[in-house]
């Protein structure tokens, strides 16, 4: 087999608190706590439990609809001395309907106000698509219409946020390979992160290795392949139930989830597991005391199905009912 570029991980897994060193020099903890699909009334207590369990990287987004509750939880954590703001790495995201240049700073300020924070450690463009603005308090979803602000103009507005101290770092989410390269060639401030769907069934080696070769952190927002919920909702196969994963987990005395998370870390990928259950939070962090062998990593590599499971979510159906729905299922922006 011919050789190819495969960058080494940017972090040391033997460290007690491994972190990815971003291009800015800032340290990002490699195991984050995700807040997607957290229901009202449960996300606040879950964030408190995650902080008590040792999580110091929180992944948030305006579209998740839970910023205000998380803001109250953060204030409680600061007031009770559970953690300080300086000990946390907090990621936020700019929603599709807030891409207009004059709206970008307003959207960031709106989210920070909800969260009762002064700055983001990292702020991401959530998806590489601009929709017509629908109001800061009402992020668009449903009958969504394509806007006319180019992605690079939105990025320029993101760069202004760094220069003004609103965000320490900026990046993107759900960017495919060529959009990523297009941004890299035009950016004045380079993206430090691309948060993507990547897991054992969708390994995306070209995109991952491209990003790592440019010191762009890759973060897995669906490290377990969407989990049981995806399987139940869309009847899709999930890595958690794969025989090879089950075999490796049994050998190490670990859960299938722990094997999947560890395999991503060994590829140099930051992970965002999510659970509102304290014992799962602890389990998802307990992956630094074992290693997968080269043979085991090669076995996991054979599981790649080269297909997206359209998770976290793909905005496909959001176009339904509007003039920019171009199929009976909506519009797939990745076609």
mmCIF file of C-alpha atoms in Angstrom:
data_model
loop_
_atom_site.group_PDB
_atom_site.id
_atom_site.type_symbol
_atom_site.label_atom_id
_atom_site.label_comp_id
_atom_site.label_asym_id
_atom_site.label_seq_id
_atom_site.Cartn_x
_atom_site.Cartn_y
_atom_site.Cartn_z
ATOM 1 C CA UNK A 1 0.000 0.000 0.000
ATOM 2 C CA UNK A 2 1.324 3.461 -0.887
ATOM 3 C CA UNK A 3 2.099 5.903 1.893
ATOM 4 C CA UNK A 4 -0.144 8.852 2.718
ATOM 5 C CA UNK A 5 -0.254 11.773 5.133
ATOM 6 C CA UNK A 6 -1.481 10.645 8.536
ATOM 7 C CA UNK A 7 -0.596 13.224 11.216
ATOM 8 C CA UNK A 8 0.150 12.056 14.741
ATOM 9 C CA UNK A 9 -2.272 13.071 17.532
ATOM 10 C CA UNK A 10 -1.764 16.586 18.867
ATOM 11 C CA UNK A 11 -2.217 15.498 22.483
ATOM 12 C CA UNK A 12 -0.615 13.115 24.982
ATOM 13 C CA UNK A 13 -3.020 10.409 26.144
ATOM 14 C CA UNK A 14 -0.676 9.488 28.988
ATOM 15 C CA UNK A 15 -1.277 12.896 30.584
ATOM 16 C CA UNK A 16 -3.741 12.972 33.515
ATOM 17 C CA UNK A 17 -5.630 15.830 31.803
ATOM 18 C CA UNK A 18 -4.864 15.601 28.088
ATOM 19 C CA UNK A 19 -5.674 18.655 25.992
ATOM 20 C CA UNK A 20 -5.434 19.610 22.344
ATOM 21 C CA UNK A 21 -3.178 22.615 21.755
ATOM 22 C CA UNK A 22 -5.057 24.829 19.324
ATOM 23 C CA UNK A 23 -3.307 26.963 16.712
ATOM 24 C CA UNK A 24 -3.823 29.947 19.040
ATOM 25 C CA UNK A 25 -1.926 28.165 21.817
ATOM 26 C CA UNK A 26 -5.063 27.675 23.917
ATOM 27 C CA UNK A 27 -5.643 24.243 25.450
ATOM 28 C CA UNK A 28 -8.871 22.375 24.674
ATOM 29 C CA UNK A 29 -9.729 19.394 26.918
ATOM 30 C CA UNK A 30 -10.110 16.381 24.633
ATOM 31 C CA UNK A 31 -13.222 14.954 26.323
ATOM 32 C CA UNK A 32 -16.127 17.397 26.186
ATOM 33 C CA UNK A 33 -19.634 17.243 27.575
ATOM 34 C CA UNK A 34 -22.282 17.593 24.855
ATOM 35 C CA UNK A 35 -25.648 19.267 25.467
ATOM 36 C CA UNK A 36 -27.569 18.353 22.298
ATOM 37 C CA UNK A 37 -30.911 16.566 22.795
ATOM 38 C CA UNK A 38 -31.091 17.606 26.458
ATOM 39 C CA UNK A 39 -34.658 18.335 27.494
ATOM 40 C CA UNK A 40 -35.781 21.419 29.453
ATOM 41 C CA UNK A 41 -35.461 20.809 33.152
ATOM 42 C CA UNK A 42 -32.767 18.151 32.772
ATOM 43 C CA UNK A 43 -29.910 19.979 31.071
ATOM 44 C CA UNK A 44 -29.149 22.323 33.998
ATOM 45 C CA UNK A 45 -28.773 19.551 36.597
ATOM 46 C CA UNK A 46 -26.883 17.477 34.017
ATOM 47 C CA UNK A 47 -24.333 20.254 33.469
ATOM 48 C CA UNK A 48 -23.809 20.514 37.238
ATOM 49 C CA UNK A 49 -23.266 16.746 37.433
ATOM 50 C CA UNK A 50 -20.873 16.866 34.470
ATOM 51 C CA UNK A 51 -18.802 19.572 36.154
ATOM 52 C CA UNK A 52 -18.730 17.555 39.385
ATOM 53 C CA UNK A 53 -17.605 14.527 37.340
ATOM 54 C CA UNK A 54 -14.626 16.520 36.092
ATOM 55 C CA UNK A 55 -15.721 17.733 32.671
ATOM 56 C CA UNK A 56 -14.121 21.083 31.853
ATOM 57 C CA UNK A 57 -15.077 21.399 28.174
ATOM 58 C CA UNK A 58 -18.751 22.118 27.449
ATOM 59 C CA UNK A 59 -20.175 22.011 23.924
ATOM 60 C CA UNK A 60 -23.201 24.269 23.490
ATOM 61 C CA UNK A 61 -25.274 25.733 20.656
ATOM 62 C CA UNK A 62 -27.994 28.350 20.372
ATOM 63 C CA UNK A 63 -30.115 25.991 18.250
ATOM 64 C CA UNK A 64 -30.242 23.449 21.069
ATOM 65 C CA UNK A 65 -32.671 25.773 22.824
ATOM 66 C CA UNK A 66 -31.171 25.341 26.285
ATOM 67 C CA UNK A 67 -28.666 28.196 26.686
ATOM 68 C CA UNK A 68 -30.615 30.035 29.388
ATOM 69 C CA UNK A 69 -30.937 26.931 31.566
ATOM 70 C CA UNK A 70 -27.248 26.169 31.092
ATOM 71 C CA UNK A 71 -26.435 29.788 31.999
ATOM 72 C CA UNK A 72 -28.251 29.383 35.316
ATOM 73 C CA UNK A 73 -26.375 26.136 35.957
ATOM 74 C CA UNK A 74 -23.035 27.793 35.215
ATOM 75 C CA UNK A 75 -23.811 30.651 37.598
ATOM 76 C CA UNK A 76 -24.701 28.107 40.273
ATOM 77 C CA UNK A 77 -21.440 26.247 39.653
ATOM 78 C CA UNK A 78 -19.422 29.466 39.907
ATOM 79 C CA UNK A 79 -21.285 30.649 43.027
ATOM 80 C CA UNK A 80 -20.860 27.294 44.771
ATOM 81 C CA UNK A 81 -17.178 27.055 43.912
ATOM 82 C CA UNK A 82 -17.568 23.871 41.864
ATOM 83 C CA UNK A 83 -15.468 25.434 39.115
ATOM 84 C CA UNK A 84 -14.259 28.841 37.959
ATOM 85 C CA UNK A 85 -14.865 30.357 34.531
ATOM 86 C CA UNK A 86 -11.130 30.245 33.827
ATOM 87 C CA UNK A 87 -11.094 26.476 34.345
ATOM 88 C CA UNK A 88 -13.698 25.921 31.645
ATOM 89 C CA UNK A 89 -13.458 25.699 27.870
ATOM 90 C CA UNK A 90 -16.842 26.664 26.444
ATOM 91 C CA UNK A 91 -17.829 26.190 22.816
ATOM 92 C CA UNK A 92 -20.814 27.967 21.258
ATOM 93 C CA UNK A 93 -22.252 27.912 17.737
ATOM 94 C CA UNK A 94 -23.679 30.390 15.242
ATOM 95 C CA UNK A 95 -26.945 29.122 13.769
ATOM 96 C CA UNK A 96 -27.783 29.023 10.054
ATOM 97 C CA UNK A 97 -30.316 31.862 10.226
ATOM 98 C CA UNK A 98 -27.784 34.210 11.864
ATOM 99 C CA UNK A 99 -25.143 34.290 9.096
ATOM 100 C CA UNK A 100 -25.740 37.864 7.926
ATOM 101 C CA UNK A 101 -22.691 40.018 8.649
ATOM 102 C CA UNK A 102 -24.549 42.479 10.892
ATOM 103 C CA UNK A 103 -26.312 39.634 12.736
ATOM 104 C CA UNK A 104 -23.195 37.603 13.640
ATOM 105 C CA UNK A 105 -22.068 39.855 16.540
ATOM 106 C CA UNK A 106 -25.654 40.174 17.748
ATOM 107 C CA UNK A 107 -26.070 36.391 17.751
ATOM 108 C CA UNK A 108 -22.868 35.878 19.733
ATOM 109 C CA UNK A 109 -23.920 38.553 22.244
ATOM 110 C CA UNK A 110 -27.394 36.994 22.528
ATOM 111 C CA UNK A 111 -25.931 33.567 23.335
ATOM 112 C CA UNK A 112 -23.418 34.982 25.820
ATOM 113 C CA UNK A 113 -26.221 36.883 27.551
ATOM 114 C CA UNK A 114 -28.270 33.670 27.779
ATOM 115 C CA UNK A 115 -25.258 31.868 29.251
ATOM 116 C CA UNK A 116 -24.333 34.758 31.595
ATOM 117 C CA UNK A 117 -20.799 34.733 30.170
ATOM 118 C CA UNK A 118 -18.448 37.391 28.819
ATOM 119 C CA UNK A 119 -16.710 35.365 26.083
ATOM 120 C CA UNK A 120 -16.558 32.054 24.253
ATOM 121 C CA UNK A 121 -13.386 29.995 24.223
ATOM 122 C CA UNK A 122 -14.493 28.727 20.817
ATOM 123 C CA UNK A 123 -17.309 29.852 18.513
ATOM 124 C CA UNK A 124 -18.267 27.764 15.488
ATOM 125 C CA UNK A 125 -20.308 28.210 12.330
ATOM 126 C CA UNK A 126 -22.821 25.422 12.998
ATOM 127 C CA UNK A 127 -23.480 24.443 9.359
ATOM 128 C CA UNK A 128 -22.049 25.684 6.049
ATOM 129 C CA UNK A 129 -25.364 27.166 4.909
ATOM 130 C CA UNK A 130 -26.957 30.601 5.216
ATOM 131 C CA UNK A 131 -30.700 30.921 5.819
ATOM 132 C CA UNK A 132 -32.792 34.055 5.914
ATOM 133 C CA UNK A 133 -32.716 35.638 9.363
ATOM 134 C CA UNK A 134 -35.705 34.740 11.550
ATOM 135 C CA UNK A 135 -34.865 36.639 14.751
ATOM 136 C CA UNK A 136 -32.266 36.086 17.454
ATOM 137 C CA UNK A 137 -34.725 34.483 19.860
ATOM 138 C CA UNK A 138 -36.301 32.350 17.135
ATOM 139 C CA UNK A 139 -33.569 30.470 15.242
ATOM 140 C CA UNK A 140 -34.971 29.191 11.977
ATOM 141 C CA UNK A 141 -36.198 25.605 11.620
ATOM 142 C CA UNK A 142 -39.014 24.763 9.268
ATOM 143 C CA UNK A 143 -39.845 26.277 5.869
ATOM 144 C CA UNK A 144 -36.264 27.549 5.940
ATOM 145 C CA UNK A 145 -35.203 29.771 3.044
ATOM 146 C CA UNK A 146 -31.690 30.116 1.721
ATOM 147 C CA UNK A 147 -30.061 33.476 2.410
ATOM 148 C CA UNK A 148 -27.592 35.386 0.266
ATOM 149 C CA UNK A 149 -24.609 35.963 2.578
ATOM 150 C CA UNK A 150 -21.516 34.096 1.311
ATOM 151 C CA UNK A 151 -19.783 31.860 3.841
ATOM 152 C CA UNK A 152 -16.566 33.868 3.625
ATOM 153 C CA UNK A 153 -18.442 37.049 4.598
ATOM 154 C CA UNK A 154 -19.814 35.277 7.650
ATOM 155 C CA UNK A 155 -16.268 34.138 8.445
ATOM 156 C CA UNK A 156 -14.990 37.728 8.225
ATOM 157 C CA UNK A 157 -17.613 38.691 10.819
ATOM 158 C CA UNK A 158 -16.405 35.790 12.991
ATOM 159 C CA UNK A 159 -12.839 37.090 12.679
ATOM 160 C CA UNK A 160 -14.056 40.462 13.992
ATOM 161 C CA UNK A 161 -15.353 38.675 17.112
ATOM 162 C CA UNK A 162 -11.833 37.432 17.846
ATOM 163 C CA UNK A 163 -10.352 40.873 17.359
ATOM 164 C CA UNK A 164 -12.929 42.327 19.782
ATOM 165 C CA UNK A 165 -12.333 39.656 22.429
ATOM 166 C CA UNK A 166 -15.820 38.155 22.192
ATOM 167 C CA UNK A 167 -14.347 34.789 21.169
ATOM 168 C CA UNK A 168 -10.849 33.492 21.826
ATOM 169 C CA UNK A 169 -10.995 31.064 18.926
ATOM 170 C CA UNK A 170 -13.237 30.458 15.927
ATOM 171 C CA UNK A 171 -13.952 27.416 13.826
ATOM 172 C CA UNK A 172 -16.597 25.549 11.890
ATOM 173 C CA UNK A 173 -18.836 22.517 12.153
ATOM 174 C CA UNK A 174 -20.047 20.055 9.549
ATOM 175 C CA UNK A 175 -17.693 21.382 6.845
ATOM 176 C CA UNK A 176 -16.759 18.840 4.148
ATOM 177 C CA UNK A 177 -13.257 18.608 2.730
ATOM 178 C CA UNK A 178 -13.332 21.145 -0.100
ATOM 179 C CA UNK A 179 -15.279 23.797 1.825
ATOM 180 C CA UNK A 180 -12.705 23.358 4.571
ATOM 181 C CA UNK A 181 -9.843 23.906 2.151
ATOM 182 C CA UNK A 182 -11.627 26.856 0.562
ATOM 183 C CA UNK A 183 -11.889 28.493 3.986
ATOM 184 C CA UNK A 184 -8.268 27.764 4.874
ATOM 185 C CA UNK A 185 -7.075 29.480 1.699
ATOM 186 C CA UNK A 186 -9.104 32.644 2.397
ATOM 187 C CA UNK A 187 -9.142 33.037 6.178
ATOM 188 C CA UNK A 188 -7.168 35.818 7.850
ATOM 189 C CA UNK A 189 -7.657 34.061 11.182
ATOM 190 C CA UNK A 190 -7.421 30.331 10.573
ATOM 191 C CA UNK A 191 -10.177 28.022 11.842
ATOM 192 C CA UNK A 192 -8.925 26.053 14.835
ATOM 193 C CA UNK A 193 -11.612 23.367 14.743
ATOM 194 C CA UNK A 194 -13.983 21.430 12.498
ATOM 195 C CA UNK A 195 -16.677 19.653 14.503
ATOM 196 C CA UNK A 196 -18.064 16.818 12.384
ATOM 197 C CA UNK A 197 -19.916 13.548 12.314
ATOM 198 C CA UNK A 198 -17.192 10.935 12.631
ATOM 199 C CA UNK A 199 -17.405 7.487 14.207
ATOM 200 C CA UNK A 200 -16.545 3.852 13.530
ATOM 201 C CA UNK A 201 -19.137 3.567 10.747
ATOM 202 C CA UNK A 202 -18.210 6.922 9.133
ATOM 203 C CA UNK A 203 -14.475 7.434 9.581
ATOM 204 C CA UNK A 204 -13.793 10.226 7.053
ATOM 205 C CA UNK A 205 -10.060 9.634 6.928
ATOM 206 C CA UNK A 206 -9.328 12.200 4.193
ATOM 207 C CA UNK A 207 -11.136 15.036 5.976
ATOM 208 C CA UNK A 208 -9.699 14.128 9.385
ATOM 209 C CA UNK A 209 -6.126 13.884 8.144
ATOM 210 C CA UNK A 210 -6.437 17.085 6.105
ATOM 211 C CA UNK A 211 -7.602 19.028 9.161
ATOM 212 C CA UNK A 212 -4.948 17.570 11.451
ATOM 213 C CA UNK A 213 -2.245 18.319 8.882
ATOM 214 C CA UNK A 214 -3.247 22.004 9.162
ATOM 215 C CA UNK A 215 -3.445 21.869 12.990
ATOM 216 C CA UNK A 216 -7.221 22.165 12.782
ATOM 217 C CA UNK A 217 -8.731 20.210 15.648
ATOM 218 C CA UNK A 218 -11.288 17.587 14.631
ATOM 219 C CA UNK A 219 -14.096 17.132 17.122
ATOM 220 C CA UNK A 220 -16.546 14.228 16.906
ATOM 221 C CA UNK A 221 -20.072 15.381 17.680
ATOM 222 C CA UNK A 222 -21.485 11.870 17.185
ATOM 223 C CA UNK A 223 -18.676 9.659 18.511
ATOM 224 C CA UNK A 224 -20.966 6.673 19.100
ATOM 225 C CA UNK A 225 -22.633 6.871 15.697
ATOM 226 C CA UNK A 226 -25.780 8.447 17.074
ATOM 227 C CA UNK A 227 -26.360 5.742 19.675
ATOM 228 C CA UNK A 228 -29.566 3.880 20.434
ATOM 229 C CA UNK A 229 -31.757 6.932 19.723
ATOM 230 C CA UNK A 230 -30.624 7.036 16.088
ATOM 231 C CA UNK A 231 -31.169 3.310 15.762
ATOM 232 C CA UNK A 232 -34.715 3.620 17.086
ATOM 233 C CA UNK A 233 -35.551 6.780 15.105
ATOM 234 C CA UNK A 234 -34.128 5.895 11.689
ATOM 235 C CA UNK A 235 -33.584 2.131 11.973
ATOM 236 C CA UNK A 236 -29.872 2.526 11.244
ATOM 237 C CA UNK A 237 -27.110 0.148 12.372
ATOM 238 C CA UNK A 238 -24.973 1.492 15.191
ATOM 239 C CA UNK A 239 -21.368 0.698 16.165
ATOM 240 C CA UNK A 240 -22.394 0.085 19.782
ATOM 241 C CA UNK A 241 -23.876 -3.259 18.722
ATOM 242 C CA UNK A 242 -21.168 -4.282 16.248
ATOM 243 C CA UNK A 243 -19.654 -7.715 16.924
ATOM 244 C CA UNK A 244 -16.075 -6.460 16.503
ATOM 245 C CA UNK A 245 -16.638 -3.653 19.014
ATOM 246 C CA UNK A 246 -18.310 -6.054 21.449
ATOM 247 C CA UNK A 247 -15.362 -8.471 21.136
ATOM 248 C CA UNK A 248 -12.769 -5.760 21.805
ATOM 249 C CA UNK A 249 -14.791 -4.363 24.722
ATOM 250 C CA UNK A 250 -14.991 -7.793 26.355
ATOM 251 C CA UNK A 251 -11.241 -8.275 26.015
ATOM 252 C CA UNK A 252 -10.474 -4.985 27.800
ATOM 253 C CA UNK A 253 -13.255 -5.182 30.376
ATOM 254 C CA UNK A 254 -14.722 -1.977 28.993
ATOM 255 C CA UNK A 255 -18.083 -1.009 27.517
ATOM 256 C CA UNK A 256 -18.611 -0.751 23.743
ATOM 257 C CA UNK A 257 -19.004 3.016 24.164
ATOM 258 C CA UNK A 258 -15.621 3.263 25.884
ATOM 259 C CA UNK A 259 -13.942 1.350 23.049
ATOM 260 C CA UNK A 260 -15.517 3.623 20.419
ATOM 261 C CA UNK A 261 -14.501 6.769 22.291
ATOM 262 C CA UNK A 262 -10.958 5.526 22.898
ATOM 263 C CA UNK A 263 -10.508 4.629 19.219
ATOM 264 C CA UNK A 264 -11.295 8.214 18.204
ATOM 265 C CA UNK A 265 -8.845 9.628 20.745
ATOM 266 C CA UNK A 266 -6.125 7.364 19.361
ATOM 267 C CA UNK A 267 -6.824 8.855 15.928
ATOM 268 C CA UNK A 268 -6.221 12.323 17.387
ATOM 269 C CA UNK A 269 -9.910 13.286 17.476
ATOM 270 C CA UNK A 270 -11.551 15.220 20.332
ATOM 271 C CA UNK A 271 -14.827 13.639 21.503
ATOM 272 C CA UNK A 272 -18.225 14.963 22.616
ATOM 273 C CA UNK A 273 -20.113 12.178 24.383
ATOM 274 C CA UNK A 274 -23.451 13.176 25.875
ATOM 275 C CA UNK A 275 -25.531 11.675 28.670
ATOM 276 C CA UNK A 276 -27.695 13.083 31.438
ATOM 277 C CA UNK A 277 -26.974 10.029 33.602
ATOM 278 C CA UNK A 278 -24.106 10.506 36.100
ATOM 279 C CA UNK A 279 -22.852 6.924 35.768
ATOM 280 C CA UNK A 280 -22.650 7.312 31.978
ATOM 281 C CA UNK A 281 -20.833 10.628 32.353
ATOM 282 C CA UNK A 282 -18.237 8.904 34.513
ATOM 283 C CA UNK A 283 -17.979 5.949 32.126
ATOM 284 C CA UNK A 284 -17.443 8.198 29.124
ATOM 285 C CA UNK A 285 -14.481 9.861 30.857
ATOM 286 C CA UNK A 286 -12.953 6.609 32.100
ATOM 287 C CA UNK A 287 -11.066 5.849 28.894
ATOM 288 C CA UNK A 288 -7.530 6.941 29.683
ATOM 289 C CA UNK A 289 -6.462 3.792 31.549
ATOM 290 C CA UNK A 290 -6.324 1.414 28.573
ATOM 291 C CA UNK A 291 -5.117 1.414 24.989
ATOM 292 C CA UNK A 292 -6.287 -0.295 21.842
ATOM 293 C CA UNK A 293 -3.630 -2.271 20.024
ATOM 294 C CA UNK A 294 -2.654 -1.553 16.446
ATOM 295 C CA UNK A 295 -4.431 -4.756 15.434
ATOM 296 C CA UNK A 296 -7.616 -3.652 17.199
ATOM 297 C CA UNK A 297 -7.467 -0.220 15.563
ATOM 298 C CA UNK A 298 -7.117 -1.897 12.158
ATOM 299 C CA UNK A 299 -10.157 -4.061 12.898
ATOM 300 C CA UNK A 300 -12.184 -0.970 13.776
ATOM 301 C CA UNK A 301 -10.968 0.671 10.558
ATOM 302 C CA UNK A 302 -12.611 -2.127 8.561
ATOM 303 C CA UNK A 303 -16.025 -1.110 9.930
ATOM 304 C CA UNK A 304 -16.183 2.083 7.854
ATOM 305 C CA UNK A 305 -19.405 2.156 5.801
ATOM 306 C CA UNK A 306 -18.491 5.425 4.035
ATOM 307 C CA UNK A 307 -21.929 6.888 4.636
ATOM 308 C CA UNK A 308 -23.259 9.682 6.812
ATOM 309 C CA UNK A 309 -25.971 8.832 9.305
ATOM 310 C CA UNK A 310 -27.162 12.477 9.051
ATOM 311 C CA UNK A 311 -27.008 13.135 12.753
ATOM 312 C CA UNK A 312 -26.823 16.137 15.093
ATOM 313 C CA UNK A 313 -29.036 17.086 13.064
ATOM 314 C CA UNK A 314 -28.686 17.355 9.317
ATOM 315 C CA UNK A 315 -30.917 20.323 8.375
ATOM 316 C CA UNK A 316 -32.482 18.249 5.585
ATOM 317 C CA UNK A 317 -36.081 18.418 6.825
ATOM 318 C CA UNK A 318 -35.913 22.057 7.913
ATOM 319 C CA UNK A 319 -36.634 23.153 4.331
ATOM 320 C CA UNK A 320 -39.982 21.333 4.197
ATOM 321 C CA UNK A 321 -42.907 23.662 3.564
ATOM 322 C CA UNK A 322 -40.716 26.389 2.081
ATOM 323 C CA UNK A 323 -39.690 27.433 -1.442
ATOM 324 C CA UNK A 324 -36.191 25.952 -1.045
ATOM 325 C CA UNK A 325 -37.300 22.346 -0.411
ATOM 326 C CA UNK A 326 -35.937 20.527 -3.471
ATOM 327 C CA UNK A 327 -36.895 16.941 -2.673
ATOM 328 C CA UNK A 328 -39.763 15.219 -0.894
ATOM 329 C CA UNK A 329 -37.520 14.929 2.168
ATOM 330 C CA UNK A 330 -36.345 18.560 2.101
ATOM 331 C CA UNK A 331 -32.939 19.747 0.900
ATOM 332 C CA UNK A 332 -29.672 17.969 1.616
ATOM 333 C CA UNK A 333 -27.038 20.735 1.733
ATOM 334 C CA UNK A 334 -24.309 18.096 1.347
ATOM 335 C CA UNK A 335 -25.527 16.812 -2.047
#
